[in-house]
Structure formats: C-alpha cells, structure tokens
Amino acid sequence: MSMNGAAAVAFAKDHGDRFVEELKALLRIPSVSTDPARAGDTRRAAEFVAAELTRIGMENVHLIETSTEESMTAGASGPAQVVPARIGHPLVYAEWLHAPGKPTVLCYGHYDVQPAEPLDEWKSPPFEPTERDGNLYARGAVDDKGQMWMHVKALESLMVAGGGKLPINVRVIVEGEEEVGGEGIAAFVRDFGDQLHADVALVSDTEMFAPDLPTLCVGLRGMIYTEIEVQGARTDLHSGMYGGAAPNPFVALAQIIAQLKDAEGKILIPGFYDKVQAPSDAELAAWKLLPFDEEEYRHAEVGSVALTGESGYSVLERTWARPTLDVHGMPGGFIGAGAKTVIPARALAKVSLRLVPDMTPAESFRLYKEYVETLCPKGCTLEVRLIHSGDPIVVSTDNEFVRAATEAMHTVFGKETVFVRGGGSIPIVGDFTRELGLPVVMMGFGLPDDNLHAPNEKFHLANFHRGVESIVRWFGILSTLTALES
Amino acid sequence: MSMNGAAAVAFAKDHGDRFVEELKALLRIPSVSTDPARAGDTRRAAEFVAAELTRIGMENVHLIETSTEESMTAGASGPAQVVPARIGHPLVYAEWLHAPGKPTVLCYGHYDVQPAEPLDEWKSPPFEPTERDGNLYARGAVDDKGQMWMHVKALESLMVAGGGKLPINVRVIVEGEEEVGGEGIAAFVRDFGDQLHADVALVSDTEMFAPDLPTLCVGLRGMIYTEIEVQGARTDLHSGMYGGAAPNPFVALAQIIAQLKDAEGKILIPGFYDKVQAPSDAELAAWKLLPFDEEEYRHAEVGSVALTGESGYSVLERTWARPTLDVHGMPGGFIGAGAKTVIPARALAKVSLRLVPDMTPAESFRLYKEYVETLCPKGCTLEVRLIHSGDPIVVSTDNEFVRAATEAMHTVFGKETVFVRGGGSIPIVGDFTRELGLPVVMMGFGLPDDNLHAPNEKFHLANFHRGVESIVRWFGILSTLTALES
C-alpha cells in the first residue's frame, strides 16, 4: 500500500466518530421517495450529499433534475392537457478526473429511503438515529445512506491523504428514486451515458453473507411491482342489504391471488418459468459451502413457525435464483378498529414478482397480466397496473476489479471473500451493465439482520468503518493498474 | 280518527320544516360508535335526544350507562387486574304512562352511526347535513337518526294535540351501540326487561320496498362479524431478501378466503347450511309479486357488470333468506401510494357472515372457526375472533298491531302494505322477541337507494314526513284497542 493509502486509512480511523455524526444528520432527513409529501425532504437529502461532496474537494458537483413538475402535451386527437408528471427526485453528480493513465471508478449510491411504517414497531423513532449495542438505528442506516456515506468518506480520506488529489479518477452518481423504481437514473444512463464514462462501477447496496465474512454480490433478482384493482359495485354497499347479490372485490382478489401461487409456493402463471436459468453447478456447489443453518435462519431471521417456498430447492436457491410472488398490502374497504358492514366498491392488491435470469420484466408482466385477466370473477372488472420493474442480473467475476476488491477486503477482514447473489433488485446494476458495458463490483457491508425495509433498520457501525477502509484500500490497488479507459 | 289525532297530523304538517332543522342539528354530531375517539360525540348525541324527549313532555327521561370505564377483577388463580371494558355508549330512556286501559308501545331507535369513510366520495361532508333534490344527505340521515327522530316528532305532535297527554302509553329506548353490536341494550333487556314492559315494540330502522310502497319488515338476517388474523414472520421483512422463504400473510388470507366461498357464492364451511329454513311457499309466492326488476336493481342500485350469488335462488331469496359471506377490509402491510416491497409480519381480514332462521350465531361461529383453523397455510399461525353477532329473526304478522300499522300506512300512502324481509341485522328485534315476548312492528321509511353504510347516505324528506304521520295515525288506532297489559 502506498504512503497515501496508509495515511487515508489512518485518517478514516481518526475521524470515524465524526463520519458517523455526519451520517446521523443525513439520516434525520426523512427522504421517503414514494411519499409526495416528502418531496421537499428528499431534495434536502440530495442537497446535503452535494454539499459534502463539494466540501471534500470533488468537482463539478451539481444536481440533475429527473422530471418537471407538470408537462403540457397534445393528444393525437384532442386538446392539449396538463399531464401530472411522476415525482422526480434529483440525481447528485460529482467528479474528480485528474489522474491521467489511471482507471475511473463510477461510485453509485442512493439517498432515498423506504417508508418507515409501521411506526409503532420502532424502538427508537426512524428519523432520530440512535446508537445501541454498536449499531446505528434509523430508516436508511444501511439502505443506502450509510453505505453511500462510506463512499463519500473514503473519498474524503483519500483526498486529505493525497493533499487534494485522489489516486484514481472518480465519478459519483447518487440517486433519489431507488426505492420507487429508479426511473430517473435509468433515463439518464440511457440518454447521457457518456457523462458517466468509467472503467468500473462500485455499488454498495448489498450485504455480507455473515458477520465478519467479506462478501461480493454477483447476482440480483429483478422484479415487477404491480397493482390489481378490482371494481364490483358502483359505490360502497351495505352487506346486509346486498350480501348475496353484490360482488365483493376482496373476495374476488382472494380468489385471484389464490390462483397465482399454490400452497407449495409454485407460481401458476402459464409460461412464467420458461426463461428461468438454473445457476451453474459450480455456483450451486459454492453456495453449499457457505455457513448457512436453515433452522437458525428460520428462528433468528424470519421467526415464523416454518419456512415456505418451492420444494426441491434450498433456501439460498429459493431466495436468490427462483422467481417468487408476494402481496404487500390490500388497500380498500374498512381497516379501522371495530366493525363496519360494508361491501366496498373497490379493492386493490399490491403484488410483486421477483425475476431471475433470463426472465425479462416486460415478458413477465405480459404473462402475469394476461393470466390475471382470465381470473376476473363474475360481477367484477379489474385493472392490472405495472408500478415499476427491474431486470435480473448476474455480473462477471473474472476481472481485475473484482480481484482487487477481494484483496482489499481480505486485508480488512482477514478472511477470503465469498461470492453470493442477492434476492432483491438494484435495477441500476442492469443499466450499468447493459447501457454502459461496465463491470460492476457490488461490495456491501450490511448484515442479514439489518431489517432493511422493516422497522428498526440498523447498520453495524464496525462494518461502516470497515467499509470505508475497504473502499480506500480498493482504490489504492486500482491506482496500481494500467488505465483501461478507451 | 279522533279530533286529537287529526290535530296531531295537522301540527306535524305545520311544523315539518322545524322537525327537519332539529334533525340536522342531531346529524351534525359525529356519533360514530365504533370509533373510540368519538366517544364524547356519541354521548353528546344521547344527551341531545334526552333533552328533546324532556322538552316535549316525556317523563323519567334519563341516560342508562352500559359499561364502566374500567373494572377490577380477580382471576381464579392470580392477582386482581384492571380489565379495560369495551366502549359503552349510554341508552336514552323516556316514558309516558298515564293512559290507563290503553296499550303500551315501546319505541326503539339508535342515535349512533356508521363511520363515514371513504370521506372523499361524499358530495357534501357527512356531518354537515345538506338538502338536495328533496333529500337530506348526512351520515345517519336514515340509519337511524332520521327514523328515530320520526318517533320523537310523532310523540311531540300527539302531546301538543292532546294538551300534554298521549292517547296511549309509551316507553322510549334509544341506544348508541347498534352499529357495534348492541351489547349494552342486549344486556339491559336481559337483566332489566321489566323496566321495558309493553304490549308491542316499534322499530323504524328498515326501508320501504319501493318508493311510495308502504312496507312492513317481518324478517331479518342475523350475523357474525369476525376477524381472521394471520401471523407469518416475526417482523416485517424485505420481499427481495426473503421472498421464497418467508410466509406471506396476505397470500395466506387469500388462500383461506378462497376456500370459504366458491366462485358461485356457495359457502364452503362444512355443516353451515344445515339449519337453514326455507321461507314458506306463501312467502315466496308473495315475494314474486313484489315490483322487482332484477336488471334495474343491478344497474341502478348495485351498478356492477353482473350480480353474484348462489344459483337457483332469486335476488330477494339470496339477500333475505340465504346466508352470505363478505370481506369488508384487509388491514396490514403497505397501503400507501407507490410501492413498498415488504412481506408484512401480520395481516387481518374482516369477514362477516349473514345468518338466516334457524341458524344461531354461536353454532355458526363455531363451525366457521373450526373450518378456518384447518385452512391455516404452512408457516403461518392464525387467530379467529368474533367481534359481534346477532340472531336471525322472523316476526309474526298475525296480530292487531300489525293490522293497525297496515291501516295507518294505507291512509298515508293510499296503497296496500307489503310484507318483506330485510337482509341486514337488527339484533334488538331478536332480543325484544326472545327476552320480552313482544310482537315487533318494523315500520321503516328508508328507500333502497338511501346509501346506508356508504358515502352519500340520505333520507327522502317526503318519507320522513310520511313516517311521522304514519306513526301518529298508528298510535291513534292503537288508542282504540283494549289494553293488553297483564
């Protein structure tokens, strides 16, 4: 390791407490991207990140708007209309490109977070970051504000150690729509990809397989997130007067959902599994060697009386390499305390399906929609909507960026790095691969019990600090490589 | 008709506008009995009714508490505990008993109302009564504040016309828990029934079969209102990481509900139909003569693309004389706008079943609960709770009170009275019949499109006034009968 690299590691260790305090300030901003009422907070988080990138010496720092508030459009056969645009949260861009002959890394993260509900299950308020037992609890602690902050703090440490210079070229792109489908960054990558020119992308939005086990994620599931809306009667009706004649949209949705997935977890959509590619024998063999205790997982992580899912597949296969279907909520009707004898006119089901290589969101949604439409119960009409989607992905492990990452993490953790997949979706990884042709290194420092998307999300602070050091060391190794920019 | 009776009718006509303004004041009180936050408003509605009964000259007017706030109890094998009691809304009692030798009528109504949600579907706010097109729109307009107010205003008219005397004896009991199961009045009737000693009960909480068609209701369905709560994982989980291994409680509920009722509307609970008694051939024949156009009903009342329900039964049979099952809402998970990829730990279904003679709530709930428990999907646990229940009922039509009612309404409407059943539940009718041995006259003046329990509930004001007159005339006829009090 170079002198500067060692100095950067020392700086990060000396200033780790400050890094955490800064992260807490960011976590106090409730940047819930799916909530229109939080649009101002979400922008405030973007400005916070941009201000810090500027302060540490990054250049050309600016926000990139991803949509306008409203747009005027003229239909082919009608008057112009004001079309409310989707909520657009800005991208944060920064760069430092003064290391000629050295590689360029594109650092990606996101500053938006999931909704915090149900609030009453949080032990400390979701937007008041609280340290307990070596963990930092807050919505976004690990997904992804905390991991994105590792990048910023690694860059600060290297910049200080290098007297205002980085050992390699760096671009930073931080989005605010990851939790709502990432439409803005996808469009930017597609239309302005040359502005993100790099040799490799670094994504820290995944987790380690086990505490102290350095992990690179090399595959992710894709998804389609949908809504099924069923309409029965024109208005809400009294179940005493109309029960027995009026269609019930919740019963209809129940009948539909029961025909989407069988009791064994098999998805019943015709043709849905046709494009599924099984992992290689080598990958399956490597998964078998991972430290995984199914009973411990059931007890400590899931906490249910039994695990579910397709028979004949291990838990890792089911959650990494098999498509799945989940229902997230069923809005409509009466959900208050007590009793209301209403037959609601409408009800919704929020249904998502996880996809694996080589499924595509477009084809999967088409098969799903066509099938659901055949299931519409008597007396009802239904609409199937796609809310957002992402491609499944597997990334190459046969390149020097991955080898450098395993080396950097080996130094920090003292253990060999394992390759795993993730069950979730990070659509931008597909965009970087497909649109920019970039190898992607998914170096994540979350833990399996970090409660992503759930109450009491946390980040183990030791892993935050190890993440900063791993990235510093990875950049140091990359600085010894020949530039690959074309 | 006596001179006093004619004077009472004239008084009611002269003061009809004031009666409606008073009703509006009552409707402005949001006495939603199921909502703990409205407990104060609900009591205020009781006090409003009691004050008016006092003002018009009724005697012994007072509120009867139906529960205490908390109660201390000592378990058989443990320390005393403070047990939070259910919400108790008071009964309003009044009487006038100075007509010796004349019959005594027990007038029943309720001052509580259903929740008003969904608020955004109301054309005018639910608790700001608004007149449009001869109708009065407000939550509770017809169910039951408006119909209960007919009783009060008929009593006022008779009292004024009689110079401070009524032509018969009257007791009034008005409850505030009808929409939440009527537990308080049921206990009062059971334990203090002698305080309600009467010859006949008058209940105005039903509807006319068609506009201008005087109607007596002679049968009501009972019900059990339940919740099924399913627990999967211990906490909410991320569907990317755990989809394929963690149980999904909404999918579980869908699978359960789909096995409760088939696509044809037949309830699949073993033994559920065993006690169902078909209506008599005479009753079925009379129903066939009612002015009922199924296509008009589908189009104008229900507004769905088709009607649903068991094949082989007419709409009137399905809604009056067959048990049914409805789902009212499925709380839990994510119901906001946008997307949240959560596998919720818990989800609920609010499920009610309508019962017909000779089914009983206790037996029906037992069969239902036992069956649901057999349907619990893998990985989940479930709990089935009874929220409230009511007996199904048919009342005798062969008595002079019913004949007097048909005569009174014939005078007001100029048409023969029809006998129908109602699909809803009025548990107190069963209590009056079973506990007090009283014949019950269900003389209601709602209309089929009055939107009970739905947005834009209304009362056709002409029917409010005809209701007052019908009750005045009925009391007049009853005053010519010999007393039946024992």
mmCIF file of N, CA and C in Angstrom, chain A residues 292-343:
data_model
loop_
_atom_site.group_PDB
_atom_site.id
_atom_site.type_symbol
_atom_site.label_atom_id
_atom_site.label_comp_id
_atom_site.label_asym_id
_atom_site.label_seq_id
_atom_site.Cartn_x
_atom_site.Cartn_y
_atom_site.Cartn_z
ATOM 1 N N PHE A 292 -24.428 -21.614 6.435
ATOM 2 C CA PHE A 292 -25.861 -21.346 6.464
ATOM 3 C C PHE A 292 -26.573 -22.449 7.228
ATOM 4 N N ASP A 293 -27.280 -22.063 8.261
ATOM 5 C CA ASP A 293 -28.032 -23.016 9.086
ATOM 6 C C ASP A 293 -29.509 -22.673 8.905
ATOM 7 N N GLU A 294 -30.235 -23.530 8.194
ATOM 8 C CA GLU A 294 -31.613 -23.206 7.842
ATOM 9 C C GLU A 294 -32.489 -23.005 9.081
ATOM 10 N N GLU A 295 -32.274 -23.830 10.105
ATOM 11 C CA GLU A 295 -33.086 -23.705 11.308
ATOM 12 C C GLU A 295 -32.771 -22.399 12.047
ATOM 13 N N GLU A 296 -31.494 -22.012 12.063
ATOM 14 C CA GLU A 296 -31.105 -20.739 12.681
ATOM 15 C C GLU A 296 -31.718 -19.563 11.903
ATOM 16 N N TYR A 297 -31.685 -19.681 10.578
ATOM 17 C CA TYR A 297 -32.273 -18.650 9.714
ATOM 18 C C TYR A 297 -33.774 -18.519 9.987
ATOM 19 N N ARG A 298 -34.451 -19.648 10.060
ATOM 20 C CA ARG A 298 -35.886 -19.616 10.344
ATOM 21 C C ARG A 298 -36.154 -18.970 11.695
ATOM 22 N N HIS A 299 -35.385 -19.383 12.678
ATOM 23 C CA HIS A 299 -35.648 -18.926 14.040
ATOM 24 C C HIS A 299 -35.236 -17.471 14.232
ATOM 25 N N ALA A 300 -34.001 -17.135 13.810
ATOM 26 C CA ALA A 300 -33.438 -15.827 14.178
ATOM 27 C C ALA A 300 -33.820 -14.738 13.187
ATOM 28 N N GLU A 301 -33.935 -15.077 11.918
ATOM 29 C CA GLU A 301 -34.186 -14.031 10.928
ATOM 30 C C GLU A 301 -35.655 -13.902 10.572
ATOM 31 N N VAL A 302 -36.288 -15.040 10.275
ATOM 32 C CA VAL A 302 -37.686 -14.991 9.823
ATOM 33 C C VAL A 302 -38.638 -15.031 11.020
ATOM 34 N N GLY A 303 -38.383 -15.953 11.919
ATOM 35 C CA GLY A 303 -39.211 -16.011 13.116
ATOM 36 C C GLY A 303 -40.590 -16.593 12.885
ATOM 37 N N SER A 304 -40.791 -17.311 11.814
ATOM 38 C CA SER A 304 -42.077 -17.958 11.565
ATOM 39 C C SER A 304 -42.016 -19.410 12.036
ATOM 40 N N VAL A 305 -43.182 -20.043 12.105
ATOM 41 C CA VAL A 305 -43.206 -21.429 12.583
ATOM 42 C C VAL A 305 -42.593 -22.392 11.578
ATOM 43 N N ALA A 306 -42.555 -21.986 10.304
ATOM 44 C CA ALA A 306 -41.894 -22.812 9.289
ATOM 45 C C ALA A 306 -41.528 -21.891 8.135
ATOM 46 N N LEU A 307 -40.576 -22.318 7.331
ATOM 47 C CA LEU A 307 -40.269 -21.593 6.108
ATOM 48 C C LEU A 307 -41.199 -22.074 5.008
ATOM 49 N N THR A 308 -41.355 -21.248 3.993
ATOM 50 C CA THR A 308 -42.229 -21.610 2.880
ATOM 51 C C THR A 308 -41.415 -21.606 1.592
ATOM 52 N N GLY A 309 -42.055 -21.955 0.513
ATOM 53 C CA GLY A 309 -41.408 -21.877 -0.793
ATOM 54 C C GLY A 309 -41.358 -23.214 -1.491
ATOM 55 N N GLU A 310 -40.924 -23.161 -2.744
ATOM 56 C CA GLU A 310 -40.933 -24.341 -3.604
ATOM 57 C C GLU A 310 -40.126 -25.491 -3.021
ATOM 58 N N SER A 311 -40.695 -26.670 -3.052
ATOM 59 C CA SER A 311 -39.958 -27.838 -2.590
ATOM 60 C C SER A 311 -38.895 -28.200 -3.630
ATOM 61 N N GLY A 312 -37.826 -28.811 -3.184
ATOM 62 C CA GLY A 312 -36.768 -29.233 -4.085
ATOM 63 C C GLY A 312 -35.675 -28.200 -4.279
ATOM 64 N N TYR A 313 -35.821 -27.050 -3.641
ATOM 65 C CA TYR A 313 -34.790 -26.006 -3.749
ATOM 66 C C TYR A 313 -34.375 -25.577 -2.346
ATOM 67 N N SER A 314 -33.088 -25.312 -2.169
ATOM 68 C CA SER A 314 -32.612 -24.818 -0.879
ATOM 69 C C SER A 314 -33.105 -23.394 -0.661
ATOM 70 N N VAL A 315 -32.991 -22.913 0.579
ATOM 71 C CA VAL A 315 -33.377 -21.531 0.879
ATOM 72 C C VAL A 315 -32.595 -20.557 0.008
ATOM 73 N N LEU A 316 -31.290 -20.760 -0.153
ATOM 74 C CA LEU A 316 -30.486 -19.832 -0.963
ATOM 75 C C LEU A 316 -30.950 -19.861 -2.415
ATOM 76 N N GLU A 317 -31.240 -21.033 -2.939
ATOM 77 C CA GLU A 317 -31.760 -21.094 -4.313
ATOM 78 C C GLU A 317 -33.112 -20.385 -4.402
ATOM 79 N N ARG A 318 -33.981 -20.626 -3.427
ATOM 80 C CA ARG A 318 -35.327 -20.037 -3.487
ATOM 81 C C ARG A 318 -35.289 -18.512 -3.419
ATOM 82 N N THR A 319 -34.350 -17.981 -2.617
ATOM 83 C CA THR A 319 -34.331 -16.520 -2.443
ATOM 84 C C THR A 319 -33.375 -15.819 -3.403
ATOM 85 N N TRP A 320 -32.479 -16.552 -4.066
ATOM 86 C CA TRP A 320 -31.531 -15.921 -4.989
ATOM 87 C C TRP A 320 -31.797 -16.245 -6.451
ATOM 88 N N ALA A 321 -32.305 -17.446 -6.699
ATOM 89 C CA ALA A 321 -32.280 -17.940 -8.082
ATOM 90 C C ALA A 321 -33.634 -18.467 -8.560
ATOM 91 N N ARG A 322 -34.689 -18.220 -7.776
ATOM 92 C CA ARG A 322 -36.030 -18.625 -8.194
ATOM 93 C C ARG A 322 -36.957 -17.413 -8.171
ATOM 94 N N PRO A 323 -37.858 -17.316 -9.131
ATOM 95 C CA PRO A 323 -38.847 -16.235 -9.092
ATOM 96 C C PRO A 323 -39.843 -16.476 -7.947
ATOM 97 N N THR A 324 -40.328 -15.396 -7.372
ATOM 98 C CA THR A 324 -41.293 -15.519 -6.277
ATOM 99 C C THR A 324 -42.377 -14.458 -6.422
ATOM 100 N N LEU A 325 -43.437 -14.638 -5.668
ATOM 101 C CA LEU A 325 -44.579 -13.710 -5.700
ATOM 102 C C LEU A 325 -44.955 -13.343 -4.267
ATOM 103 N N ASP A 326 -45.130 -12.044 -4.025
ATOM 104 C CA ASP A 326 -45.574 -11.600 -2.705
ATOM 105 C C ASP A 326 -46.668 -10.553 -2.825
ATOM 106 N N VAL A 327 -47.537 -10.533 -1.814
ATOM 107 C CA VAL A 327 -48.564 -9.489 -1.695
ATOM 108 C C VAL A 327 -48.151 -8.587 -0.540
ATOM 109 N N HIS A 328 -48.118 -7.285 -0.804
ATOM 110 C CA HIS A 328 -47.582 -6.337 0.176
ATOM 111 C C HIS A 328 -48.664 -5.604 0.956
ATOM 112 N N GLY A 329 -49.860 -5.519 0.414
ATOM 113 C CA GLY A 329 -50.948 -4.842 1.097
ATOM 114 C C GLY A 329 -52.182 -4.887 0.215
ATOM 115 N N MET A 330 -53.345 -4.727 0.842
ATOM 116 C CA MET A 330 -54.604 -4.778 0.099
ATOM 117 C C MET A 330 -55.473 -3.594 0.498
ATOM 118 N N PRO A 331 -55.175 -2.428 -0.059
ATOM 119 C CA PRO A 331 -55.924 -1.217 0.304
ATOM 120 C C PRO A 331 -57.387 -1.301 -0.116
ATOM 121 N N GLY A 332 -58.202 -0.584 0.637
ATOM 122 C CA GLY A 332 -59.621 -0.504 0.319
ATOM 123 C C GLY A 332 -60.461 -0.947 1.499
ATOM 124 N N GLY A 333 -61.763 -0.678 1.434
ATOM 125 C CA GLY A 333 -62.674 -1.163 2.450
ATOM 126 C C GLY A 333 -62.438 -0.528 3.802
ATOM 127 N N PHE A 334 -62.808 -1.241 4.842
ATOM 128 C CA PHE A 334 -62.745 -0.717 6.201
ATOM 129 C C PHE A 334 -61.589 -1.362 6.942
ATOM 130 N N ILE A 335 -60.651 -0.544 7.409
ATOM 131 C CA ILE A 335 -59.491 -1.105 8.092
ATOM 132 C C ILE A 335 -59.349 -0.539 9.495
ATOM 133 N N GLY A 336 -60.353 0.192 9.969
ATOM 134 C CA GLY A 336 -60.275 0.744 11.315
ATOM 135 C C GLY A 336 -60.544 -0.322 12.365
ATOM 136 N N ALA A 337 -60.504 0.121 13.619
ATOM 137 C CA ALA A 337 -60.874 -0.784 14.697
ATOM 138 C C ALA A 337 -62.381 -1.017 14.639
ATOM 139 N N GLY A 338 -62.811 -2.152 15.136
ATOM 140 C CA GLY A 338 -64.239 -2.415 15.220
ATOM 141 C C GLY A 338 -64.796 -2.978 13.932
ATOM 142 N N ALA A 339 -66.084 -2.721 13.719
ATOM 143 C CA ALA A 339 -66.809 -3.397 12.657
ATOM 144 C C ALA A 339 -67.493 -2.391 11.752
ATOM 145 N N LYS A 340 -67.383 -2.565 10.458
ATOM 146 C CA LYS A 340 -68.201 -1.824 9.511
ATOM 147 C C LYS A 340 -68.654 -2.812 8.453
ATOM 148 N N THR A 341 -69.951 -2.864 8.255
ATOM 149 C CA THR A 341 -70.513 -3.903 7.389
ATOM 150 C C THR A 341 -70.671 -3.371 5.978
ATOM 151 N N VAL A 342 -69.535 -3.102 5.350
ATOM 152 C CA VAL A 342 -69.528 -2.515 4.022
ATOM 153 C C VAL A 342 -69.080 -3.555 3.000
ATOM 154 N N ILE A 343 -69.745 -3.547 1.845
ATOM 155 C CA ILE A 343 -69.179 -4.229 0.682
ATOM 156 C C ILE A 343 -68.512 -3.131 -0.126
#
